[in-house]
mmCIF file with all atom_site columns, N, CA and C in Angstrom:
data_model
loop_
_atom_site.group_PDB
_atom_site.id
_atom_site.type_symbol
_atom_site.label_atom_id
_atom_site.label_alt_id
_atom_site.label_comp_id
_atom_site.label_asym_id
_atom_site.label_entity_id
_atom_site.label_seq_id
_atom_site.pdbx_PDB_ins_code
_atom_site.Cartn_x
_atom_site.Cartn_y
_atom_site.Cartn_z
_atom_site.occupancy
_atom_site.B_iso_or_equiv
_atom_site.pdbx_formal_charge
_atom_site.auth_seq_id
_atom_site.auth_comp_id
_atom_site.auth_asym_id
_atom_site.auth_atom_id
_atom_site.pdbx_PDB_model_num
ATOM 1   N N  . MET N 1 1  ? -31.284 -39.957 23.573 1.00 57.00 ? 7  MET N N  1
ATOM 2   C CA . MET N 1 1  ? -30.982 -39.529 24.929 1.00 57.00 ? 7  MET N CA 1
ATOM 3   C C  . MET N 1 1  ? -31.418 -40.626 25.898 1.00 57.00 ? 7  MET N C  1
ATOM 4   N N  . THR N 1 2  ? -30.694 -40.763 26.979 1.00 81.00 ? 8  THR N N  1
ATOM 5   C CA . THR N 1 2  ? -30.982 -41.749 28.007 1.00 81.00 ? 8  THR N CA 1
ATOM 6   C C  . THR N 1 2  ? -32.251 -41.376 28.764 1.00 81.00 ? 8  THR N C  1
ATOM 7   N N  . GLU N 1 3  ? -33.055 -42.377 29.057 1.00 94.00 ? 9  GLU N N  1
ATOM 8   C CA . GLU N 1 3  ? -34.299 -42.146 29.796 1.00 94.00 ? 9  GLU N CA 1
ATOM 9   C C  . GLU N 1 3  ? -34.010 -41.948 31.282 1.00 94.00 ? 9  GLU N C  1
ATOM 10  N N  . LEU N 1 4  ? -34.733 -41.034 31.897 1.00 97.00 ? 10 LEU N N  1
ATOM 11  C CA . LEU N 1 4  ? -34.579 -40.780 33.330 1.00 97.00 ? 10 LEU N CA 1
ATOM 12  C C  . LEU N 1 4  ? -35.335 -41.833 34.131 1.00 97.00 ? 10 LEU N C  1
ATOM 13  N N  . LYS N 1 5  ? -34.693 -42.344 35.180 1.00 97.00 ? 11 LYS N N  1
ATOM 14  C CA . LYS N 1 5  ? -35.378 -43.264 36.094 1.00 97.00 ? 11 LYS N CA 1
ATOM 15  C C  . LYS N 1 5  ? -36.335 -42.449 36.960 1.00 97.00 ? 11 LYS N C  1
ATOM 16  N N  . ARG N 1 6  ? -37.309 -43.124 37.535 1.00 97.00 ? 12 ARG N N  1
ATOM 17  C CA . ARG N 1 6  ? -38.252 -42.474 38.439 1.00 97.00 ? 12 ARG N CA 1
ATOM 18  C C  . ARG N 1 6  ? -37.511 -42.058 39.709 1.00 97.00 ? 12 ARG N C  1
ATOM 19  N N  . CYS N 1 7  ? -38.113 -41.164 40.461 1.00 97.00 ? 13 CYS N N  1
ATOM 20  C CA . CYS N 1 7  ? -37.505 -40.641 41.677 1.00 97.00 ? 13 CYS N CA 1
ATOM 21  C C  . CYS N 1 7  ? -37.205 -41.782 42.664 1.00 97.00 ? 13 CYS N C  1
ATOM 22  N N  . PRO N 1 8  ? -35.996 -41.815 43.221 1.00 95.00 ? 14 PRO N N  1
ATOM 23  C CA . PRO N 1 8  ? -35.659 -42.865 44.185 1.00 95.00 ? 14 PRO N CA 1
ATOM 24  C C  . PRO N 1 8  ? -36.335 -42.681 45.537 1.00 95.00 ? 14 PRO N C  1
ATOM 25  N N  . PHE N 1 9  ? -36.914 -41.521 45.785 1.00 96.00 ? 15 PHE N N  1
ATOM 26  C CA . PHE N 1 9  ? -37.534 -41.233 47.075 1.00 96.00 ? 15 PHE N CA 1
ATOM 27  C C  . PHE N 1 9  ? -39.042 -41.467 47.070 1.00 96.00 ? 15 PHE N C  1
ATOM 28  N N  . CYS N 1 10 ? -39.722 -40.998 46.012 1.00 98.00 ? 16 CYS N N  1
ATOM 29  C CA . CYS N 1 10 ? -41.182 -41.102 45.997 1.00 98.00 ? 16 CYS N CA 1
ATOM 30  C C  . CYS N 1 10 ? -41.730 -41.842 44.787 1.00 98.00 ? 16 CYS N C  1
ATOM 31  N N  . GLY N 1 11 ? -40.880 -42.158 43.817 1.00 97.00 ? 17 GLY N N  1
ATOM 32  C CA . GLY N 1 11 ? -41.337 -42.840 42.610 1.00 97.00 ? 17 GLY N CA 1
ATOM 33  C C  . GLY N 1 11 ? -41.948 -41.914 41.571 1.00 97.00 ? 17 GLY N C  1
ATOM 34  N N  . GLY N 1 12 ? -41.879 -40.596 41.820 1.00 98.00 ? 18 GLY N N  1
ATOM 35  C CA . GLY N 1 12 ? -42.446 -39.623 40.897 1.00 98.00 ? 18 GLY N CA 1
ATOM 36  C C  . GLY N 1 12 ? -41.675 -39.530 39.594 1.00 98.00 ? 18 GLY N C  1
ATOM 37  N N  . LYS N 1 13 ? -42.257 -38.827 38.636 1.00 98.00 ? 19 LYS N N  1
ATOM 38  C CA . LYS N 1 13 ? -41.655 -38.646 37.324 1.00 98.00 ? 19 LYS N CA 1
ATOM 39  C C  . LYS N 1 13 ? -40.498 -37.650 37.418 1.00 98.00 ? 19 LYS N C  1
ATOM 40  N N  . ALA N 1 14 ? -39.370 -38.013 36.823 1.00 98.00 ? 20 ALA N N  1
ATOM 41  C CA . ALA N 1 14 ? -38.196 -37.146 36.816 1.00 98.00 ? 20 ALA N CA 1
ATOM 42  C C  . ALA N 1 14 ? -38.180 -36.298 35.555 1.00 98.00 ? 20 ALA N C  1
ATOM 43  N N  . MET N 1 15 ? -37.651 -35.097 35.688 1.00 98.00 ? 21 MET N N  1
ATOM 44  C CA . MET N 1 15 ? -37.532 -34.153 34.578 1.00 98.00 ? 21 MET N CA 1
ATOM 45  C C  . MET N 1 15 ? -36.105 -33.612 34.561 1.00 98.00 ? 21 MET N C  1
ATOM 46  N N  . ILE N 1 16 ? -35.735 -33.028 33.436 1.00 97.00 ? 22 ILE N N  1
ATOM 47  C CA . ILE N 1 16 ? -34.442 -32.354 33.354 1.00 97.00 ? 22 ILE N CA 1
ATOM 48  C C  . ILE N 1 16 ? -34.692 -30.891 33.018 1.00 97.00 ? 22 ILE N C  1
ATOM 49  N N  . GLN N 1 17 ? -33.984 -30.026 33.703 1.00 96.00 ? 23 GLN N N  1
ATOM 50  C CA . GLN N 1 17 ? -34.101 -28.588 33.479 1.00 96.00 ? 23 GLN N CA 1
ATOM 51  C C  . GLN N 1 17 ? -32.770 -28.074 32.981 1.00 96.00 ? 23 GLN N C  1
ATOM 52  N N  . THR N 1 18 ? -32.794 -27.279 31.932 1.00 95.00 ? 24 THR N N  1
ATOM 53  C CA . THR N 1 18 ? -31.579 -26.639 31.441 1.00 95.00 ? 24 THR N CA 1
ATOM 54  C C  . THR N 1 18 ? -31.752 -25.131 31.529 1.00 95.00 ? 24 THR N C  1
ATOM 55  N N  . SER N 1 19 ? -30.658 -24.440 31.728 1.00 94.00 ? 25 SER N N  1
ATOM 56  C CA . SER N 1 19 ? -30.681 -22.987 31.777 1.00 94.00 ? 25 SER N CA 1
ATOM 57  C C  . SER N 1 19 ? -29.263 -22.484 31.521 1.00 94.00 ? 25 SER N C  1
ATOM 58  N N  . VAL N 1 20 ? -29.063 -21.205 31.663 1.00 92.00 ? 26 VAL N N  1
ATOM 59  C CA . VAL N 1 20 ? -27.742 -20.609 31.514 1.00 92.00 ? 26 VAL N CA 1
ATOM 60  C C  . VAL N 1 20 ? -27.348 -20.056 32.876 1.00 92.00 ? 26 VAL N C  1
ATOM 61  N N  . SER N 1 21 ? -26.149 -20.401 33.314 1.00 77.00 ? 27 SER N N  1
ATOM 62  C CA . SER N 1 21 ? -25.686 -19.951 34.628 1.00 77.00 ? 27 SER N CA 1
ATOM 63  C C  . SER N 1 21 ? -25.574 -18.429 34.665 1.00 77.00 ? 27 SER N C  1
ATOM 64  N N  . THR N 1 22 ? -25.708 -17.881 35.842 1.00 79.00 ? 28 THR N N  1
ATOM 65  C CA . THR N 1 22 ? -25.591 -16.432 36.002 1.00 79.00 ? 28 THR N CA 1
ATOM 66  C C  . THR N 1 22 ? -24.176 -16.009 36.357 1.00 79.00 ? 28 THR N C  1
ATOM 67  N N  . SER N 1 23 ? -23.318 -16.989 36.622 1.00 76.00 ? 29 SER N N  1
ATOM 68  C CA . SER N 1 23 ? -21.934 -16.664 36.965 1.00 76.00 ? 29 SER N CA 1
ATOM 69  C C  . SER N 1 23 ? -21.128 -16.407 35.690 1.00 76.00 ? 29 SER N C  1
ATOM 70  N N  . ILE N 1 24 ? -19.993 -15.789 35.857 1.00 74.00 ? 30 ILE N N  1
ATOM 71  C CA . ILE N 1 24 ? -19.117 -15.479 34.729 1.00 74.00 ? 30 ILE N CA 1
ATOM 72  C C  . ILE N 1 24 ? -18.044 -16.559 34.672 1.00 74.00 ? 30 ILE N C  1
ATOM 73  N N  . PRO N 1 25 ? -17.757 -17.190 33.556 1.00 80.00 ? 31 PRO N N  1
ATOM 74  C CA . PRO N 1 25 ? -18.428 -16.987 32.274 1.00 80.00 ? 31 PRO N CA 1
ATOM 75  C C  . PRO N 1 25 ? -19.778 -17.715 32.251 1.00 80.00 ? 31 PRO N C  1
ATOM 76  N N  . LYS N 1 26 ? -20.730 -17.137 31.590 1.00 86.00 ? 32 LYS N N  1
ATOM 77  C CA . LYS N 1 26 ? -22.057 -17.753 31.473 1.00 86.00 ? 32 LYS N CA 1
ATOM 78  C C  . LYS N 1 26 ? -21.938 -19.005 30.618 1.00 86.00 ? 32 LYS N C  1
ATOM 79  N N  . CYS N 1 27 ? -22.571 -20.088 31.066 1.00 89.00 ? 33 CYS N N  1
ATOM 80  C CA . CYS N 1 27 ? -22.553 -21.319 30.282 1.00 89.00 ? 33 CYS N CA 1
ATOM 81  C C  . CYS N 1 27 ? -23.828 -22.105 30.566 1.00 89.00 ? 33 CYS N C  1
ATOM 82  N N  . PRO N 1 28 ? -24.219 -22.984 29.650 1.00 94.00 ? 34 PRO N N  1
ATOM 83  C CA . PRO N 1 28 ? -25.415 -23.794 29.863 1.00 94.00 ? 34 PRO N CA 1
ATOM 84  C C  . PRO N 1 28 ? -25.244 -24.715 31.077 1.00 94.00 ? 34 PRO N C  1
ATOM 85  N N  . THR N 1 29 ? -26.349 -24.959 31.788 1.00 94.00 ? 35 THR N N  1
ATOM 86  C CA . THR N 1 29 ? -26.357 -25.858 32.937 1.00 94.00 ? 35 THR N CA 1
ATOM 87  C C  . THR N 1 29 ? -27.553 -26.797 32.847 1.00 94.00 ? 35 THR N C  1
ATOM 88  N N  . ALA N 1 30 ? -27.477 -27.906 33.564 1.00 96.00 ? 36 ALA N N  1
ATOM 89  C CA . ALA N 1 30 ? -28.580 -28.873 33.587 1.00 96.00 ? 36 ALA N CA 1
ATOM 90  C C  . ALA N 1 30 ? -28.676 -29.513 34.957 1.00 96.00 ? 36 ALA N C  1
ATOM 91  N N  . ILE N 1 31 ? -29.916 -29.849 35.348 1.00 97.00 ? 37 ILE N N  1
ATOM 92  C CA . ILE N 1 31 ? -30.177 -30.543 36.604 1.00 97.00 ? 37 ILE N CA 1
ATOM 93  C C  . ILE N 1 31 ? -31.402 -31.428 36.404 1.00 97.00 ? 37 ILE N C  1
ATOM 94  N N  . CYS N 1 32 ? -31.423 -32.565 37.068 1.00 98.00 ? 38 CYS N N  1
ATOM 95  C CA . CYS N 1 32 ? -32.589 -33.448 37.051 1.00 98.00 ? 38 CYS N CA 1
ATOM 96  C C  . CYS N 1 32 ? -33.306 -33.309 38.385 1.00 98.00 ? 38 CYS N C  1
ATOM 97  N N  . TYR N 1 33 ? -34.631 -33.400 38.340 1.00 98.00 ? 39 TYR N N  1
ATOM 98  C CA . TYR N 1 33 ? -35.418 -33.246 39.559 1.00 98.00 ? 39 TYR N CA 1
ATOM 99  C C  . TYR N 1 33 ? -36.719 -34.031 39.443 1.00 98.00 ? 39 TYR N C  1
ATOM 100 N N  . CYS N 1 34 ? -37.373 -34.243 40.576 1.00 98.00 ? 40 CYS N N  1
ATOM 101 C CA . CYS N 1 34 ? -38.646 -34.956 40.635 1.00 98.00 ? 40 CYS N CA 1
ATOM 102 C C  . CYS N 1 34 ? -39.789 -33.942 40.613 1.00 98.00 ? 40 CYS N C  1
ATOM 103 N N  . GLU N 1 35 ? -40.755 -34.155 39.728 1.00 98.00 ? 41 GLU N N  1
ATOM 104 C CA . GLU N 1 35 ? -41.923 -33.269 39.660 1.00 98.00 ? 41 GLU N CA 1
ATOM 105 C C  . GLU N 1 35 ? -42.798 -33.372 40.901 1.00 98.00 ? 41 GLU N C  1
ATOM 106 N N  . LYS N 1 36 ? -42.799 -34.543 41.533 1.00 98.00 ? 42 LYS N N  1
ATOM 107 C CA . LYS N 1 36 ? -43.709 -34.779 42.658 1.00 98.00 ? 42 LYS N CA 1
ATOM 108 C C  . LYS N 1 36 ? -43.169 -34.243 43.988 1.00 98.00 ? 42 LYS N C  1
ATOM 109 N N  . CYS N 1 37 ? -41.942 -34.631 44.349 1.00 98.00 ? 43 CYS N N  1
ATOM 110 C CA . CYS N 1 37 ? -41.421 -34.252 45.670 1.00 98.00 ? 43 CYS N CA 1
ATOM 111 C C  . CYS N 1 37 ? -40.304 -33.203 45.608 1.00 98.00 ? 43 CYS N C  1
ATOM 112 N N  . ASN N 1 38 ? -39.928 -32.799 44.403 1.00 97.00 ? 44 ASN N N  1
ATOM 113 C CA . ASN N 1 38 ? -38.900 -31.779 44.179 1.00 97.00 ? 44 ASN N CA 1
ATOM 114 C C  . ASN N 1 38 ? -37.487 -32.194 44.591 1.00 97.00 ? 44 ASN N C  1
ATOM 115 N N  . ALA N 1 39 ? -37.254 -33.488 44.787 1.00 98.00 ? 45 ALA N N  1
ATOM 116 C CA . ALA N 1 39 ? -35.879 -33.940 45.019 1.00 98.00 ? 45 ALA N CA 1
ATOM 117 C C  . ALA N 1 39 ? -35.082 -33.579 43.773 1.00 98.00 ? 45 ALA N C  1
ATOM 118 N N  . SER N 1 40 ? -33.819 -33.249 43.959 1.00 97.00 ? 46 SER N N  1
ATOM 119 C CA . SER N 1 40 ? -33.020 -32.878 42.796 1.00 97.00 ? 46 SER N CA 1
ATOM 120 C C  . SER N 1 40 ? -31.604 -33.401 42.913 1.00 97.00 ? 46 SER N C  1
ATOM 121 N N  . GLY N 1 41 ? -30.968 -33.461 41.767 1.00 96.00 ? 47 GLY N N  1
ATOM 122 C CA . GLY N 1 41 ? -29.575 -33.877 41.699 1.00 96.00 ? 47 GLY N CA 1
ATOM 123 C C  . GLY N 1 41 ? -28.665 -32.660 41.741 1.00 96.00 ? 47 GLY N C  1
ATOM 124 N N  . LYS N 1 42 ? -27.517 -32.822 41.181 1.00 96.00 ? 48 LYS N N  1
ATOM 125 C CA . LYS N 1 42 ? -26.490 -31.789 41.162 1.00 96.00 ? 48 LYS N CA 1
ATOM 126 C C  . LYS N 1 42 ? -26.575 -31.006 39.845 1.00 96.00 ? 48 LYS N C  1
ATOM 127 N N  . TRP N 1 43 ? -26.237 -29.710 39.887 1.00 94.00 ? 49 TRP N N  1
ATOM 128 C CA . TRP N 1 43 ? -26.148 -28.905 38.669 1.00 94.00 ? 49 TRP N CA 1
ATOM 129 C C  . TRP N 1 43 ? -24.864 -29.271 37.938 1.00 94.00 ? 49 TRP N C  1
ATOM 130 N N  . PHE N 1 44 ? -24.959 -29.418 36.615 1.00 95.00 ? 50 PHE N N  1
ATOM 131 C CA . PHE N 1 44 ? -23.786 -29.666 35.783 1.00 95.00 ? 50 PHE N CA 1
ATOM 132 C C  . PHE N 1 44 ? -23.655 -28.531 34.783 1.00 95.00 ? 50 PHE N C  1
ATOM 133 N N  . LYS N 1 45 ? -22.429 -28.029 34.600 1.00 92.00 ? 51 LYS N N  1
ATOM 134 C CA . LYS N 1 45 ? -22.146 -26.934 33.667 1.00 92.00 ? 51 LYS N CA 1
ATOM 135 C C  . LYS N 1 45 ? -21.470 -27.486 32.414 1.00 92.00 ? 51 LYS N C  1
ATOM 136 N N  . ASP N 1 46 ? -21.717 -26.828 31.303 1.00 92.00 ? 52 ASP N N  1
ATOM 137 C CA . ASP N 1 46 ? -21.107 -27.207 30.022 1.00 92.00 ? 52 ASP N CA 1
ATOM 138 C C  . ASP N 1 46 ? -19.747 -26.526 29.895 1.00 92.00 ? 52 ASP N C  1
ATOM 139 N N  . VAL N 1 47 ? -18.836 -26.855 30.793 1.00 86.00 ? 53 VAL N N  1
ATOM 140 C CA . VAL N 1 47 ? -17.531 -26.203 30.823 1.00 86.00 ? 53 VAL N CA 1
ATOM 141 C C  . VAL N 1 47 ? -16.660 -26.569 29.622 1.00 86.00 ? 53 VAL N C  1
ATOM 142 N N  . ASN N 1 48 ? -16.927 -27.707 29.004 1.00 87.00 ? 54 ASN N N  1
ATOM 143 C CA . ASN N 1 48 ? -16.135 -28.141 27.846 1.00 87.00 ? 54 ASN N CA 1
ATOM 144 C C  . ASN N 1 48 ? -16.770 -27.741 26.519 1.00 87.00 ? 54 ASN N C  1
ATOM 145 N N  . ASN N 1 49 ? -17.936 -27.092 26.584 1.00 88.00 ? 55 ASN N N  1
ATOM 146 C CA . ASN N 1 49 ? -18.658 -26.689 25.373 1.00 88.00 ? 55 ASN N CA 1
ATOM 147 C C  . ASN N 1 49 ? -18.898 -27.851 24.409 1.00 88.00 ? 55 ASN N C  1
ATOM 148 N N  . ASP N 1 50 ? -19.189 -29.030 24.973 1.00 91.00 ? 56 ASP N N  1
ATOM 149 C CA . ASP N 1 50 ? -19.412 -30.196 24.119 1.00 91.00 ? 56 ASP N CA 1
ATOM 150 C C  . ASP N 1 50 ? -20.792 -30.823 24.314 1.00 91.00 ? 56 ASP N C  1
ATOM 151 N N  . GLY N 1 51 ? -21.615 -30.252 25.173 1.00 89.00 ? 57 GLY N N  1
ATOM 152 C CA . GLY N 1 51 ? -22.974 -30.747 25.376 1.00 89.00 ? 57 GLY N CA 1
ATOM 153 C C  . GLY N 1 51 ? -23.103 -31.961 26.270 1.00 89.00 ? 57 GLY N C  1
ATOM 154 N N  . THR N 1 52 ? -22.003 -32.482 26.782 1.00 93.00 ? 58 THR N N  1
ATOM 155 C CA . THR N 1 52 ? -22.082 -33.688 27.611 1.00 93.00 ? 58 THR N CA 1
ATOM 156 C C  . THR N 1 52 ? -22.642 -33.421 28.998 1.00 93.00 ? 58 THR N C  1
ATOM 157 N N  . PHE N 1 53 ? -22.800 -32.152 29.374 1.00 94.00 ? 59 PHE N N  1
ATOM 158 C CA . PHE N 1 53 ? -23.316 -31.820 30.699 1.00 94.00 ? 59 PHE N CA 1
ATOM 159 C C  . PHE N 1 53 ? -24.720 -32.383 30.918 1.00 94.00 ? 59 PHE N C  1
ATOM 160 N N  . ILE N 1 54 ? -25.512 -32.478 29.865 1.00 95.00 ? 60 ILE N N  1
ATOM 161 C CA . ILE N 1 54 ? -26.864 -33.041 29.982 1.00 95.00 ? 60 ILE N CA 1
ATOM 162 C C  . ILE N 1 54 ? -26.783 -34.526 30.316 1.00 95.00 ? 60 ILE N C  1
ATOM 163 N N  . TYR N 1 55 ? -25.919 -35.239 29.628 1.00 95.00 ? 61 TYR N N  1
ATOM 164 C CA . TYR N 1 55 ? -25.757 -36.669 29.899 1.00 95.00 ? 61 TYR N CA 1
ATOM 165 C C  . TYR N 1 55 ? -25.199 -36.918 31.294 1.00 95.00 ? 61 TYR N C  1
ATOM 166 N N  . LYS N 1 56 ? -24.324 -36.036 31.757 1.00 96.00 ? 62 LYS N N  1
ATOM 167 C CA . LYS N 1 56 ? -23.771 -36.181 33.105 1.00 96.00 ? 62 LYS N CA 1
ATOM 168 C C  . LYS N 1 56 ? -24.856 -35.976 34.167 1.00 96.00 ? 62 LYS N C  1
ATOM 169 N N  . ALA N 1 57 ? -25.756 -35.020 33.935 1.00 97.00 ? 63 ALA N N  1
ATOM 170 C CA . ALA N 1 57 ? -26.860 -34.790 34.873 1.00 97.00 ? 63 ALA N CA 1
ATOM 171 C C  . ALA N 1 57 ? -27.777 -36.010 34.917 1.00 97.00 ? 63 ALA N C  1
ATOM 172 N N  . ILE N 1 58 ? -28.074 -36.570 33.758 1.00 97.00 ? 64 ILE N N  1
ATOM 173 C CA . ILE N 1 58 ? -28.930 -37.763 33.682 1.00 97.00 ? 64 ILE N CA 1
ATOM 174 C C  . ILE N 1 58 ? -28.249 -38.951 34.342 1.00 97.00 ? 64 ILE N C  1
ATOM 175 N N  . GLU N 1 59 ? -26.967 -39.136 34.066 1.00 96.00 ? 65 GLU N N  1
ATOM 176 C CA . GLU N 1 59 ? -26.208 -40.242 34.662 1.00 96.00 ? 65 GLU N CA 1
ATOM 177 C C  . GLU N 1 59 ? -26.201 -40.138 36.183 1.00 96.00 ? 65 GLU N C  1
ATOM 178 N N  . ALA N 1 60 ? -26.011 -38.933 36.705 1.00 96.00 ? 66 ALA N N  1
ATOM 179 C CA . ALA N 1 60 ? -26.000 -38.732 38.154 1.00 96.00 ? 66 ALA N CA 1
ATOM 180 C C  . ALA N 1 60 ? -27.376 -39.038 38.752 1.00 96.00 ? 66 ALA N C  1
ATOM 181 N N  . TRP N 1 61 ? -28.451 -38.593 38.100 1.00 97.00 ? 67 TRP N N  1
ATOM 182 C CA . TRP N 1 61 ? -29.807 -38.851 38.594 1.00 97.00 ? 67 TRP N CA 1
ATOM 183 C C  . TRP N 1 61 ? -30.110 -40.346 38.593 1.00 97.00 ? 67 TRP N C  1
ATOM 184 N N  . ASN N 1 62 ? -29.713 -41.026 37.533 1.00 97.00 ? 68 ASN N N  1
ATOM 185 C CA . ASN N 1 62 ? -30.032 -42.446 37.381 1.00 97.00 ? 68 ASN N CA 1
ATOM 186 C C  . ASN N 1 62 ? -29.183 -43.360 38.256 1.00 97.00 ? 68 ASN N C  1
ATOM 187 N N  . ARG N 1 63 ? -28.116 -42.852 38.860 1.00 95.00 ? 69 ARG N N  1
ATOM 188 C CA . ARG N 1 63 ? -27.252 -43.670 39.712 1.00 95.00 ? 69 ARG N CA 1
ATOM 189 C C  . ARG N 1 63 ? -27.993 -44.031 40.995 1.00 95.00 ? 69 ARG N C  1
ATOM 190 N N  . ARG N 1 64 ? -27.901 -45.272 41.397 1.00 93.00 ? 70 ARG N N  1
ATOM 191 C CA . ARG N 1 64 ? -28.551 -45.764 42.611 1.00 93.00 ? 70 ARG N CA 1
ATOM 192 C C  . ARG N 1 64 ? -27.532 -46.462 43.506 1.00 93.00 ? 70 ARG N C  1
ATOM 193 N N  . VAL N 1 65 ? -27.823 -46.559 44.779 1.00 88.00 ? 71 VAL N N  1
ATOM 194 C CA . VAL N 1 65 ? -26.913 -47.153 45.764 1.00 88.00 ? 71 VAL N CA 1
ATOM 195 C C  . VAL N 1 65 ? -26.538 -48.584 45.383 1.00 88.00 ? 71 VAL N C  1
ATOM 196 N N  . ASP N 1 66 ? -27.492 -49.342 44.864 1.00 85.00 ? 72 ASP N N  1
ATOM 197 C CA . ASP N 1 66 ? -27.230 -50.741 44.557 1.00 85.00 ? 72 ASP N CA 1
ATOM 198 C C  . ASP N 1 66 ? -26.568 -50.943 43.194 1.00 85.00 ? 72 ASP N C  1
ATOM 199 N N  . ASP N 1 67 ? -26.248 -49.852 42.467 1.00 75.00 ? 73 ASP N N  1
ATOM 200 C CA . ASP N 1 67 ? -25.523 -49.985 41.189 1.00 75.00 ? 73 ASP N CA 1
ATOM 201 C C  . ASP N 1 67 ? -24.094 -50.406 41.472 1.00 75.00 ? 73 ASP N C  1
ATOM 202 N N  . GLU N 1 68 ? -23.561 -51.170 40.553 1.00 64.00 ? 74 GLU N N  1
ATOM 203 C CA . GLU N 1 68 ? -22.161 -51.596 40.721 1.00 64.00 ? 74 GLU N CA 1
ATOM 204 C C  . GLU N 1 68 ? -21.238 -50.730 39.923 1.00 64.00 ? 74 GLU N C  1
#
């Protein structure tokens, strides 16, 4: 699995949270967030049932303005 970059706002340690959505149809979801300042990314749903939603959440968190 890809390593999470530190928080772009405070430099805190980033974590990933997974859960199951409460909407119908229920499906796994993932979001990355900072333990220190609680900044967070976007929720991603496993709509394709292929598990890539976790990688998409990590990719979104790790994206920075200066990335090409």
